[in-house]
Structures are given as C-alpha cells and as structure tokens.
CSV table of C-alpha atoms in Angstrom, one decimal:
chain,number,residue,atom,x,y,z
A,259,MET,CA,-24.0,-168.1,-174.7
A,260,ALA,CA,-25.4,-166.4,-171.5
A,261,VAL,CA,-22.8,-164.0,-170.0
A,262,HIS,CA,-22.2,-164.2,-166.2
A,263,THR,CA,-22.0,-161.2,-163.8
A,264,ASP,CA,-18.6,-162.2,-162.7
A,265,GLU,CA,-17.4,-162.1,-166.2
A,266,ARG,CA,-18.7,-158.9,-166.9
A,267,VAL,CA,-16.8,-157.3,-164.0
A,268,ALA,CA,-13.8,-159.0,-165.0
A,269,TRP,CA,-14.1,-157.4,-168.3
A,270,GLU,CA,-14.6,-154.2,-166.8
A,271,ARG,CA,-11.8,-154.5,-164.7
A,272,MET,CA,-9.4,-155.1,-167.7
A,273,ALA,CA,-10.7,-152.0,-169.3
A,274,PHE,CA,-9.9,-150.2,-166.4
A,275,ALA,CA,-7.0,-151.9,-165.1
A,276,THR,CA,-3.6,-150.1,-164.0
A,277,GLY,CA,0.2,-150.9,-163.3
A,278,PRO,CA,2.4,-153.6,-164.6
A,279,GLY,CA,0.2,-156.1,-166.8
A,280,GLY,CA,2.8,-158.9,-167.9
A,281,ASP,CA,4.5,-160.1,-171.0
A,282,ALA,CA,3.3,-157.8,-173.9
A,283,ASP,CA,6.2,-159.4,-176.1
A,284,ALA,CA,4.7,-162.7,-176.1
A,285,ALA,CA,0.9,-161.7,-176.4
A,286,VAL,CA,1.4,-159.4,-179.2
A,287,ARG,CA,3.4,-161.9,-181.3
A,288,GLN,CA,0.7,-164.3,-180.6
A,289,ALA,CA,-1.8,-161.6,-181.9
A,290,TYR,CA,0.6,-161.4,-185.2
A,291,ARG,CA,0.5,-165.0,-185.8
A,292,GLU,CA,-3.3,-165.5,-185.3
A,293,ALA,CA,-3.8,-162.9,-187.9
A,294,GLY,CA,-1.3,-165.2,-190.1
A,295,LEU,CA,1.6,-162.6,-190.1
A,296,PRO,CA,5.4,-162.9,-189.7
A,297,GLU,CA,5.9,-161.9,-186.0
A,298,PRO,CA,7.3,-158.4,-186.1
A,299,ASP,CA,11.5,-157.9,-185.9
A,300,HIS,CA,10.9,-155.7,-182.8
A,301,VAL,CA,8.5,-155.0,-180.0
A,302,ILE,CA,8.7,-151.7,-178.4
A,303,VAL,CA,7.5,-151.3,-174.9
A,304,VAL,CA,6.7,-147.5,-174.1
A,305,ALA,CA,5.4,-146.0,-171.2
A,306,SER,CA,2.3,-144.1,-172.3
A,307,PRO,CA,-0.1,-143.8,-175.2
A,308,LEU,CA,1.6,-140.5,-175.9
A,309,ALA,CA,4.8,-141.9,-176.1
A,310,GLY,CA,3.4,-144.5,-178.5
A,311,ALA,CA,1.8,-141.9,-180.7
A,312,ARG,CA,5.1,-140.2,-180.9
A,313,ALA,CA,7.2,-143.0,-182.0
A,314,ALA,CA,4.6,-144.2,-184.2
A,315,ALA,CA,4.5,-140.9,-186.2
A,316,TRP,CA,8.5,-141.0,-186.0
A,317,LEU,CA,8.7,-144.6,-187.6
A,318,THR,CA,6.3,-143.9,-190.3
A,319,ALA,CA,7.3,-140.5,-191.2
A,320,ASP,CA,9.7,-139.6,-194.4
A,321,PRO,CA,13.0,-141.1,-193.4
A,322,ALA,CA,14.7,-138.4,-195.7
A,323,THR,CA,13.1,-135.8,-193.4
A,324,ARG,CA,13.8,-137.2,-189.9
A,325,PRO,CA,16.7,-136.7,-188.0
A,326,ARG,CA,18.2,-139.8,-186.2
A,327,PRO,CA,17.7,-139.6,-182.4
A,328,ALA,CA,20.4,-138.8,-179.9
A,329,ALA,CA,19.3,-140.7,-176.8
A,330,PRO,CA,16.8,-143.8,-176.1
A,331,ASN,CA,13.5,-143.5,-173.8
A,332,LEU,CA,11.9,-146.7,-174.9
A,333,GLN,CA,12.2,-150.3,-174.0
A,334,GLU,CA,12.8,-152.6,-176.6
A,335,THR,CA,12.3,-156.4,-176.5
A,336,ALA,CA,13.4,-157.0,-180.0
A,337,ARG,CA,14.2,-160.3,-181.8
A,338,THR,CA,15.3,-161.0,-185.1
A,339,ALA,CA,14.1,-164.2,-186.3
A,340,SER,CA,17.0,-165.2,-188.3
A,341,GLU,CA,19.5,-164.5,-185.4
A,342,THR,CA,17.6,-165.5,-182.5
A,343,PRO,CA,16.1,-169.3,-181.7
A,344,GLU,CA,12.3,-169.6,-181.0
A,345,GLY,CA,11.5,-168.2,-177.6
A,346,GLN,CA,14.6,-166.7,-176.5
A,347,ALA,CA,14.6,-163.0,-176.6
A,348,VAL,CA,17.3,-160.6,-177.0
A,349,GLY,CA,17.6,-157.7,-174.7
A,350,GLY,CA,14.3,-158.6,-173.5
A,351,SER,CA,12.0,-157.3,-170.7
A,352,GLU,CA,14.3,-158.2,-167.7
A,353,THR,CA,16.8,-155.9,-169.1
A,354,PRO,CA,15.4,-153.0,-170.9
A,355,ALA,CA,17.1,-149.9,-172.2
A,356,ARG,CA,15.8,-147.2,-169.8
A,357,ALA,CA,14.5,-143.7,-170.6
A,358,GLU,CA,16.9,-141.1,-170.6
A,359,SER,CA,15.1,-138.5,-172.8
A,360,SER,CA,11.3,-137.9,-174.1
A,361,GLU,CA,12.1,-135.2,-176.7
A,362,GLY,CA,11.3,-135.5,-180.2
A,363,ALA,CA,12.6,-138.3,-182.3
A,364,GLY,CA,15.0,-139.5,-179.5
A,365,VAL,CA,12.3,-142.2,-178.4
A,366,LEU,CA,13.2,-144.8,-181.0
A,367,ALA,CA,17.4,-144.4,-180.7
A,368,GLY,CA,17.7,-147.8,-179.2
A,369,LEU,CA,16.4,-149.1,-182.4
A,370,PRO,CA,19.2,-150.3,-185.0
A,371,VAL,CA,20.2,-147.8,-188.0
A,372,GLY,CA,18.0,-148.0,-190.7
A,373,VAL,CA,14.8,-150.1,-189.2
A,374,VAL,CA,11.4,-150.0,-191.4
A,375,ALA,CA,8.3,-150.1,-189.6
A,376,GLY,CA,6.6,-151.2,-192.7
A,377,ARG,CA,2.7,-150.8,-193.3
A,378,SER,CA,0.3,-150.7,-190.5
A,379,VAL,CA,-1.2,-154.3,-190.3
A,380,ARG,CA,-3.8,-153.2,-187.9
A,381,HIS,CA,-6.6,-154.2,-190.5
A,382,GLU,CA,-5.0,-157.9,-190.6
A,383,VAL,CA,-4.6,-157.8,-186.5
A,384,ARG,CA,-7.6,-156.2,-185.1
A,385,THR,CA,-10.2,-155.4,-188.0
A,386,LEU,CA,-10.5,-158.7,-189.7
A,387,PRO,CA,-10.6,-161.2,-186.5
A,388,TRP,CA,-13.5,-158.5,-185.1
A,389,GLU,CA,-15.6,-158.9,-188.6
A,390,ARG,CA,-14.9,-162.5,-188.7
A,391,ALA,CA,-15.9,-163.1,-184.9
A,392,ARG,CA,-18.9,-160.7,-185.2
A,393,ALA,CA,-20.2,-162.8,-188.3
A,394,ALA,CA,-19.5,-166.2,-186.4
A,395,LEU,CA,-22.2,-165.0,-183.9
A,396,SER,CA,-24.3,-163.1,-186.0
A,397,ALA,CA,-24.9,-166.7,-187.9
A,398,GLU,CA,-25.3,-168.6,-184.6
A,399,LEU,CA,-27.2,-166.2,-182.8
A,400,GLY,CA,-29.4,-164.5,-185.8
A,401,PRO,CA,-30.0,-160.6,-185.6
A,402,ALA,CA,-32.1,-160.5,-182.5
A,403,GLY,CA,-29.6,-162.7,-180.8
A,404,TRP,CA,-26.4,-161.0,-181.5
A,405,ALA,CA,-28.4,-158.0,-180.4
A,406,ALA,CA,-28.6,-159.3,-177.0
A,407,ARG,CA,-25.3,-160.5,-177.0
A,408,TRP,CA,-24.1,-157.0,-177.6
A,409,GLU,CA,-26.7,-155.5,-175.1
A,410,GLU,CA,-25.5,-157.7,-172.2
A,411,THR,CA,-21.7,-157.6,-172.8
A,412,GLY,CA,-19.9,-154.8,-175.0
A,413,GLY,CA,-22.9,-152.8,-174.8
A,414,ARG,CA,-23.0,-152.5,-171.1
A,415,LEU,CA,-19.1,-151.4,-171.2
A,416,TRP,CA,-18.7,-149.6,-174.3
A,417,PRO,CA,-20.3,-146.1,-173.6
A,418,GLN,CA,-18.1,-145.4,-170.5
A,419,VAL,CA,-14.7,-147.0,-172.2
A,420,SER,CA,-15.5,-144.9,-175.5
A,421,ARG,CA,-15.5,-141.6,-173.5
A,422,LEU,CA,-12.2,-142.8,-172.1
A,423,VAL,CA,-10.9,-143.4,-175.4
A,424,ALA,CA,-11.9,-139.9,-176.6
A,425,ASP,CA,-10.6,-138.3,-173.7
A,426,VAL,CA,-7.3,-139.7,-174.2
A,427,ARG,CA,-7.1,-139.2,-178.0
A,428,ARG,CA,-7.8,-135.7,-177.6
A,429,ALA,CA,-5.3,-135.3,-174.5
A,430,ILE,CA,-2.4,-136.7,-176.6
A,431,ALA,CA,-3.3,-134.0,-179.5
A,432,GLU,CA,-3.2,-131.3,-176.7
A,433,ALA,CA,0.0,-132.5,-175.0
A,434,ALA,CA,1.8,-132.0,-178.5
A,435,THR,CA,0.5,-128.9,-178.8
A,436,ILE,CA,1.3,-127.6,-175.7
A,437,GLU,CA,4.7,-129.3,-176.1
A,438,VAL,CA,5.8,-127.5,-179.3
A,439,THR,CA,4.4,-123.8,-177.9
A,440,ALA,CA,6.0,-123.8,-174.7
A,441,GLY,CA,8.7,-121.1,-174.8
A,442,SER,CA,8.9,-121.6,-178.6
A,443,ASP,CA,9.0,-118.7,-181.3
A,444,THR,CA,6.0,-117.9,-183.5
A,445,ALA,CA,6.7,-119.9,-186.1
A,446,ALA,CA,6.9,-122.9,-183.8
A,447,ALA,CA,3.6,-121.9,-182.4
A,448,ASP,CA,1.9,-121.4,-185.6
A,449,GLY,CA,2.8,-125.2,-186.5
A,450,SER,CA,1.8,-126.7,-183.2
A,451,GLN,CA,-1.8,-127.3,-184.3
A,452,GLN,CA,-0.4,-129.4,-187.3
A,453,VAL,CA,1.7,-131.6,-184.8
A,454,GLY,CA,-1.1,-132.3,-182.3
A,455,GLU,CA,-3.5,-133.2,-185.5
A,456,GLU,CA,-0.7,-135.5,-186.6
A,457,LEU,CA,-0.5,-137.5,-183.3
A,458,ARG,CA,-4.3,-137.7,-183.1
A,459,ARG,CA,-4.6,-139.0,-186.6
A,460,VAL,CA,-1.8,-141.8,-185.5
A,461,THR,CA,-3.8,-142.4,-182.7
A,462,LEU,CA,-6.4,-144.0,-185.0
A,463,ASP,CA,-4.0,-146.7,-186.4
A,464,ALA,CA,-3.9,-147.9,-182.7
A,465,VAL,CA,-5.1,-151.1,-181.8
A,466,LEU,CA,-6.8,-150.1,-178.2
A,467,GLY,CA,-5.4,-153.1,-175.9
A,468,GLN,CA,-7.3,-153.1,-172.5
A,469,HIS,CA,-10.0,-150.3,-174.2
A,470,ASP,CA,-11.3,-153.0,-176.6
A,471,ALA,CA,-12.3,-155.1,-173.8
A,472,PRO,CA,-16.2,-154.1,-174.8
A,473,TRP,CA,-15.9,-156.1,-178.3
A,474,LEU,CA,-13.5,-158.9,-177.1
A,475,SER,CA,-16.0,-159.6,-174.1
A,476,ALA,CA,-18.9,-159.7,-176.8
A,477,PHE,CA,-16.6,-162.5,-178.6
A,478,GLU,CA,-15.2,-164.4,-175.6
A,479,GLY,CA,-15.1,-168.1,-176.4
A,480,LEU,CA,-14.8,-167.8,-180.2
A,481,GLY,CA,-11.2,-168.9,-181.4
A,482,GLY,CA,-8.3,-166.7,-183.0
A,483,LEU,CA,-8.7,-164.1,-180.4
A,484,ASP,CA,-6.3,-165.2,-178.0
A,485,GLY,CA,-3.4,-162.7,-178.7
A,486,LEU,CA,-5.7,-159.8,-179.1
A,487,GLU,CA,-7.3,-160.7,-175.5
A,488,ARG,CA,-3.8,-161.4,-174.0
A,489,VAL,CA,-2.5,-157.8,-174.9
A,490,ALA,CA,-5.7,-156.2,-173.7
A,491,ARG,CA,-5.2,-157.9,-170.3
A,492,CYS,CA,-1.3,-156.6,-170.3
A,493,ALA,CA,-1.3,-153.3,-172.3
A,494,SER,CA,-3.1,-150.2,-173.3
A,495,TRP,CA,-2.9,-149.1,-177.0
A,496,TRP,CA,-0.5,-150.3,-179.3
A,497,TRP,CA,0.5,-149.8,-183.0
A,498,PRO,CA,1.1,-153.1,-185.1
A,499,TYR,CA,3.2,-152.4,-188.0
A,500,GLU,CA,4.6,-155.2,-190.6
A,501,ARG,CA,8.3,-154.9,-189.1
A,502,VAL,CA,7.8,-153.2,-185.6
A,503,ALA,CA,5.0,-153.3,-183.0
A,504,ILE,CA,4.7,-150.3,-180.5
A,505,VAL,CA,3.3,-151.1,-176.9
A,506,SER,CA,2.4,-148.7,-174.3
A,507,ALA,CA,2.2,-149.9,-171.0
A,508,ARG,CA,-1.2,-149.4,-168.8
A,509,PRO,CA,-1.7,-146.2,-166.6
A,510,ALA,CA,-0.3,-146.3,-163.5
A,511,GLU,CA,-3.6,-144.6,-161.8
A,512,LEU,CA,-7.1,-144.0,-162.7
A,513,HIS,CA,-9.7,-142.3,-160.8
A,514,LEU,CA,-13.5,-142.2,-161.8
A,515,ASP,CA,-16.6,-140.4,-160.4
A,516,GLU,CA,-19.7,-142.6,-159.6
A,517,LEU,CA,-21.0,-142.2,-163.0
A,518,GLY,CA,-17.6,-143.9,-164.4
A,519,ARG,CA,-16.4,-140.4,-165.6
A,520,LEU,CA,-12.6,-139.3,-165.4
A,521,HIS,CA,-12.3,-137.1,-161.8
A,522,ALA,CA,-10.3,-136.3,-159.3
A,523,ALA,CA,-10.1,-133.3,-157.1
A,524,ASP,CA,-6.4,-133.0,-156.0
A,525,GLY,CA,-4.6,-134.2,-159.3
A,526,PRO,CA,-4.8,-136.0,-162.4
A,527,ALA,CA,-7.7,-138.4,-162.7
A,528,LEU,CA,-5.4,-140.6,-165.2
A,529,VAL,CA,-1.5,-140.7,-165.5
A,530,TRP,CA,0.8,-143.0,-166.9
A,531,SER,CA,4.2,-143.7,-165.3
A,532,ASP,CA,5.9,-140.9,-167.8
A,533,GLY,CA,3.7,-138.3,-166.8
A,534,PHE,CA,1.4,-138.2,-169.5
A,535,ALA,CA,-1.9,-137.2,-167.6
A,536,LEU,CA,-5.2,-136.0,-167.9
A,537,HIS,CA,-7.2,-134.0,-165.4
A,538,ALA,CA,-10.8,-134.2,-165.3
A,539,TRP,CA,-13.5,-132.7,-162.7
A,540,HIS,CA,-16.7,-135.3,-163.2
A,541,GLY,CA,-15.7,-135.7,-166.6
A,542,MET,CA,-14.9,-132.3,-167.8
A,543,PRO,CA,-11.4,-131.6,-168.7
A,544,VAL,CA,-9.5,-129.0,-166.4
A,545,PRO,CA,-6.0,-127.8,-166.4
A,546,ALA,CA,-3.0,-129.6,-164.5
A,547,GLY,CA,-3.0,-128.2,-160.9
A,548,PHE,CA,-6.7,-127.1,-160.8
A,549,THR,CA,-8.4,-127.6,-157.5
A,550,MET,CA,-12.1,-126.9,-156.3
A,551,THR,CA,-10.7,-126.8,-153.0
A,552,ASP,CA,-9.2,-123.0,-152.8
A,553,LEU,CA,-12.2,-121.0,-154.6
A,554,THR,CA,-13.1,-117.6,-154.5
A,555,PRO,CA,-15.6,-114.9,-156.1
A,556,ALA,CA,-12.8,-113.5,-157.6
A,557,ARG,CA,-11.1,-117.1,-158.8
A,558,ILE,CA,-14.6,-117.9,-160.7
A,559,ARG,CA,-15.3,-114.6,-162.4
A,560,GLU,CA,-11.4,-114.6,-163.8
A,561,GLU,CA,-11.7,-118.3,-165.3
A,562,SER,CA,-11.9,-117.9,-169.1
A,563,ASN,CA,-13.3,-121.4,-169.9
A,564,ALA,CA,-17.1,-120.8,-169.5
A,565,GLU,CA,-18.0,-124.0,-169.2
A,566,LEU,CA,-15.4,-124.8,-166.1
A,567,ARG,CA,-16.7,-121.2,-164.5
A,568,ARG,CA,-19.8,-123.0,-164.8
A,569,VAL,CA,-19.1,-126.1,-162.9
A,570,MET,CA,-16.9,-123.9,-160.6
A,571,LEU,CA,-19.9,-121.6,-159.5
A,572,GLU,CA,-22.1,-125.0,-158.8
A,573,HIS,CA,-19.5,-126.3,-156.7
A,574,PHE,CA,-18.9,-123.3,-154.9
A,575,GLY,CA,-22.8,-122.7,-154.5
A,576,VAL,CA,-24.5,-119.7,-155.8
A,577,ASP,CA,-26.2,-118.6,-152.6
A,578,ARG,CA,-22.7,-118.4,-151.4
A,579,TYR,CA,-21.4,-116.8,-154.4
A,580,LEU,CA,-23.9,-114.1,-153.9
A,581,ALA,CA,-23.0,-113.4,-150.3
A,582,GLU,CA,-19.4,-113.4,-150.7
A,583,SER,CA,-19.1,-111.5,-154.0
A,584,GLY,CA,-21.2,-108.5,-153.1
A,585,ALA,CA,-24.0,-108.9,-155.8
A,586,ARG,CA,-26.8,-106.7,-155.5
A,587,PRO,CA,-30.7,-107.5,-156.2
A,588,GLU,CA,-32.1,-106.6,-159.5
A,589,HIS,CA,-35.7,-106.9,-158.5
A,590,SER,CA,-38.1,-107.8,-155.8
A,591,ASP,CA,-41.6,-108.5,-155.1
A,592,GLU,CA,-43.9,-110.5,-152.9
A,593,THR,CA,-42.8,-113.6,-154.5
A,594,GLY,CA,-38.9,-113.5,-154.1
A,595,VAL,CA,-35.7,-111.5,-155.0
A,596,LEU,CA,-34.4,-111.8,-158.6
A,597,TRP,CA,-30.5,-111.8,-158.4
A,598,ARG,CA,-28.4,-111.6,-161.7
A,599,ILE,CA,-24.5,-112.6,-161.7
A,600,GLU,CA,-22.6,-111.1,-164.7
A,601,LEU,CA,-20.1,-113.4,-166.1
A,602,PRO,CA,-17.3,-112.5,-168.6
A,603,GLY,CA,-17.5,-113.9,-171.8
A,604,ASP,CA,-20.7,-116.0,-171.0
A,605,GLU,CA,-24.7,-115.6,-170.3
A,606,PRO,CA,-25.2,-114.1,-166.9
A,607,VAL,CA,-26.6,-116.4,-164.2
A,608,ALA,CA,-30.1,-115.1,-163.1
A,609,MET,CA,-31.5,-116.7,-159.8
A,610,VAL,CA,-35.0,-116.1,-158.1
A,611,GLU,CA,-34.7,-116.0,-154.2
A,612,VAL,CA,-37.6,-117.5,-152.8
A,613,VAL,CA,-38.6,-118.3,-148.6
A,614,ASN,CA,-41.0,-121.2,-148.4
A,615,SER,CA,-44.0,-120.2,-146.9
A,616,THR,CA,-44.6,-123.3,-145.0
A,617,PRO,CA,-42.4,-123.0,-141.6
A,618,GLU,CA,-40.0,-125.5,-140.5
A,619,PRO,CA,-40.5,-127.5,-137.1
A,620,ASP,CA,-38.6,-124.7,-135.1
A,621,GLY,CA,-40.7,-121.8,-137.0
A,622,THR,CA,-38.0,-121.0,-138.9
A,623,ARG,CA,-38.6,-120.5,-143.0
A,624,ARG,CA,-36.1,-122.0,-145.7
A,625,THR,CA,-34.8,-119.9,-148.5
A,626,TYR,CA,-34.4,-121.5,-151.8
A,627,PHE,CA,-32.7,-120.3,-155.3
A,628,LEU,CA,-34.6,-121.2,-158.3
A,629,ARG,CA,-32.4,-121.1,-161.4
A,630,VAL,CA,-34.0,-118.9,-164.4
A,631,PRO,CA,-33.5,-117.9,-167.6
A,632,PRO,CA,-30.9,-114.8,-168.4
A,633,TRP,CA,-34.1,-112.8,-170.0
A,634,VAL,CA,-36.0,-113.0,-166.8
A,635,ARG,CA,-36.1,-109.4,-165.5
A,636,ARG,CA,-38.4,-109.6,-162.7
A,637,ALA,CA,-38.9,-112.1,-159.6
A,638,ARG,CA,-42.4,-113.2,-160.4
A,639,GLU,CA,-41.6,-113.8,-163.9
A,640,GLY,CA,-38.9,-115.8,-162.7
A,641,VAL,CA,-41.0,-117.9,-160.6
A,642,ALA,CA,-43.9,-118.1,-163.1
A,643,TRP,CA,-41.3,-119.5,-165.5
A,644,THR,CA,-40.5,-122.6,-163.1
A,645,PHE,CA,-43.9,-123.5,-162.9
A,646,GLY,CA,-44.5,-123.3,-166.9
A,647,VAL,CA,-46.9,-120.3,-167.1
A,648,SER,CA,-46.6,-116.7,-167.9
A,649,GLU,CA,-46.3,-114.1,-165.2
A,650,GLU,CA,-49.8,-112.8,-165.7
A,651,SER,CA,-51.2,-116.3,-165.4
A,652,TYR,CA,-49.0,-116.9,-162.1
A,653,ARG,CA,-51.6,-116.3,-159.4
A,654,PRO,CA,-51.1,-119.2,-157.0
A,655,GLU,CA,-54.0,-119.3,-154.3
A,656,ARG,CA,-52.0,-120.9,-151.8
A,657,GLU,CA,-48.1,-121.2,-151.6
A,658,THR,CA,-46.1,-123.7,-150.4
C-alpha cells in the first residue's frame, strides 16, 4: 500500500483548502449512514468553527435556562425523513436562510421550536471508524508496517495540522471571552473566562472535517470512511448529534510561512467569512491590527507581551534599536562593547558589539552583535561565553 507523492499533496491541499467546498449536507448524511445511524433531521451550515461552537453550546444547554433566539444567522439544509421524499431537501443549500445576527442564541432561530439535538454521536461517526480502520491496517501490515504507513502519510501532515487545530481552539475560547468582556460590567467580565472555557470544551466534541486529513490519508482505500472523507473535502469542523448536525464552512483565507505556521504581515493569517480570524506572526498569535511595518523603539518598549516584544525586537534589528533608542554602552574593552537593553516586565537583552579583525576586500571591518546572557557584565566575559569558556580562559592567540 505504497503512498505516492501526488496523493500526499492532495491530502495536504485538503487540510489547508479554502473557499466553498461542495454539498456538506449529503456528505454528513452519508457519514451517519456509514456509522449505522439514522440521518439527522437537520443539517445546519454555519460560517465558521466559532459559529459552530456557539450553536453546539446552545443546542446542548439545558432548555430551561436558554431563551429562544430572535433572529437567524445560520443556513439550514433541513430534511425530516417522515415528511420528505428521499433525496429531496427542504429549504436546501440553494436557498438558505441568510444571516441577520451573530449574537448569542440567535444563531439557531431558524430551527423549529422545540428541536432537540440529542446526544453527541461523535464516537459512532468518527472514533469507531478510526479504531476499526487502524485495527484492520495493523492486522494487515503488522506493527512495523503500520508505523511505516503512518510515517509516510498522516505522520508527515499531523504536526502542522495539530498546531493549526490548537490555534483555532484557542482562538474560539479567546473570541468568546473578548465578546463578553467588551463594554460589559464587572459581573459579565468575571464570567467571560467561563464562557470561553465552555466553548473550548465544546470544540473537543467536534469532528475536525478537513483537519482530519492526516488520519484519513493513512486509511485511504479502506471501506466505511467515504462519508467522513466527503465531509473533509468540503467542510471544516462539524458537530454530529442524534437529531442535528452542525457543519462549519472552510475558511476564506489561509496564510502560512515557509515552516507551515500561521503568518501574515498585513492582516489575518486565517479568516472565515463571518469575520472569525486568527492573526499570527510566524506562528505566534498577535493582536488584530498588529503589523511589523510601523515599529519604533517606543512601540517595542510599550508592548506588554514579552514574547511578542522579543519578536518585534528581532524583526526591528537589535543594532538598529540600539542606534535609535539612545542606548548607552555598559562596558567596553579590547574585545568589544557590551550593550544592555532594559525591557519592562522581561529580562534585559545583552549584546556584545565586536569588530571583525579580518578586513573586507575594500579595507573596512564588519561589526557584529553577539547575543549573550543578561548576567554578563563585561564585554570579554560575553565574548568568552560565546566560545564556551570562562573570561579568565579566553586568551585567543589570533582573532578571525
């Protein structure tokens, strides 16, 4: 069961695909049938995993404590088996109920009054097929063969996808927290963390759609997974319940750096059509509107996030920062000049400025900045540290 390069590329494209993806309604219903379950009464299409998490949290809450929503903002491709001929959709994806509001429980106003989602059937739809497929491949290939199969399929893709899944899950919790706290009173702010944690918990019940590409690629060719694969090819995260399935659309845009990390310099790195977005700089989350194009020493000093400030300083350039911030040398000797940059709420950045003893072809000598630990107090001590020796032991016969 060798895996060809073009097959690996196809699965990678699926995992990171953007834009419309096809008929999620039919794909979800096939996944239910393959799991031996009745089709759901309703398939609800939402714009993003954040909208899906909200809908799932609302549907699975205690009905006695949740109000009826006032305005729809979901597309419903609903079909009740007892009322609709097989294969014919009522209010299908061609004429969906369009979004008018994205607040609170309003996301599900288009559903019939009294609809019940039922229990989660993720175990039947996703977990059991995975276990059966893995057992079948293990029996066919043996432990070593299965390990090799995973290494050349899902194992190649999973590190990048799992990082993306963690980023999306974190962003869902943070988005919920921000919405609750923005402009609200102290009591609401105190409960914002609980709201975010509840949505994060709900994401653990999701089937990952296109982000299940790693394990689906390992099981390609086995039976019983066609429905799950169809959903993965056309949708993002989705939530299967007994009576209702909630399916989120694929993102509108995705931007990655050369290492496959979320990255964009002038906008969101990952964004869905409803505005749910993740902003990142080489994999590190950054605030919306953040840009590296207008950095100044003052902006760097004022950044409260220590990790982000270090990245900003690296991008800006330590030598440039020293020149533009009015920094003064702390110590100098024949080896170089020790500079120290104090950063609020973080350890200082210590650098030794050294001059290359070997001249360039034009006769000039290049200057370098060596990063050293913040405990270094003398230039020679810092240079010695870069060679892994003590200051007393650093006595070079000839510098190059």
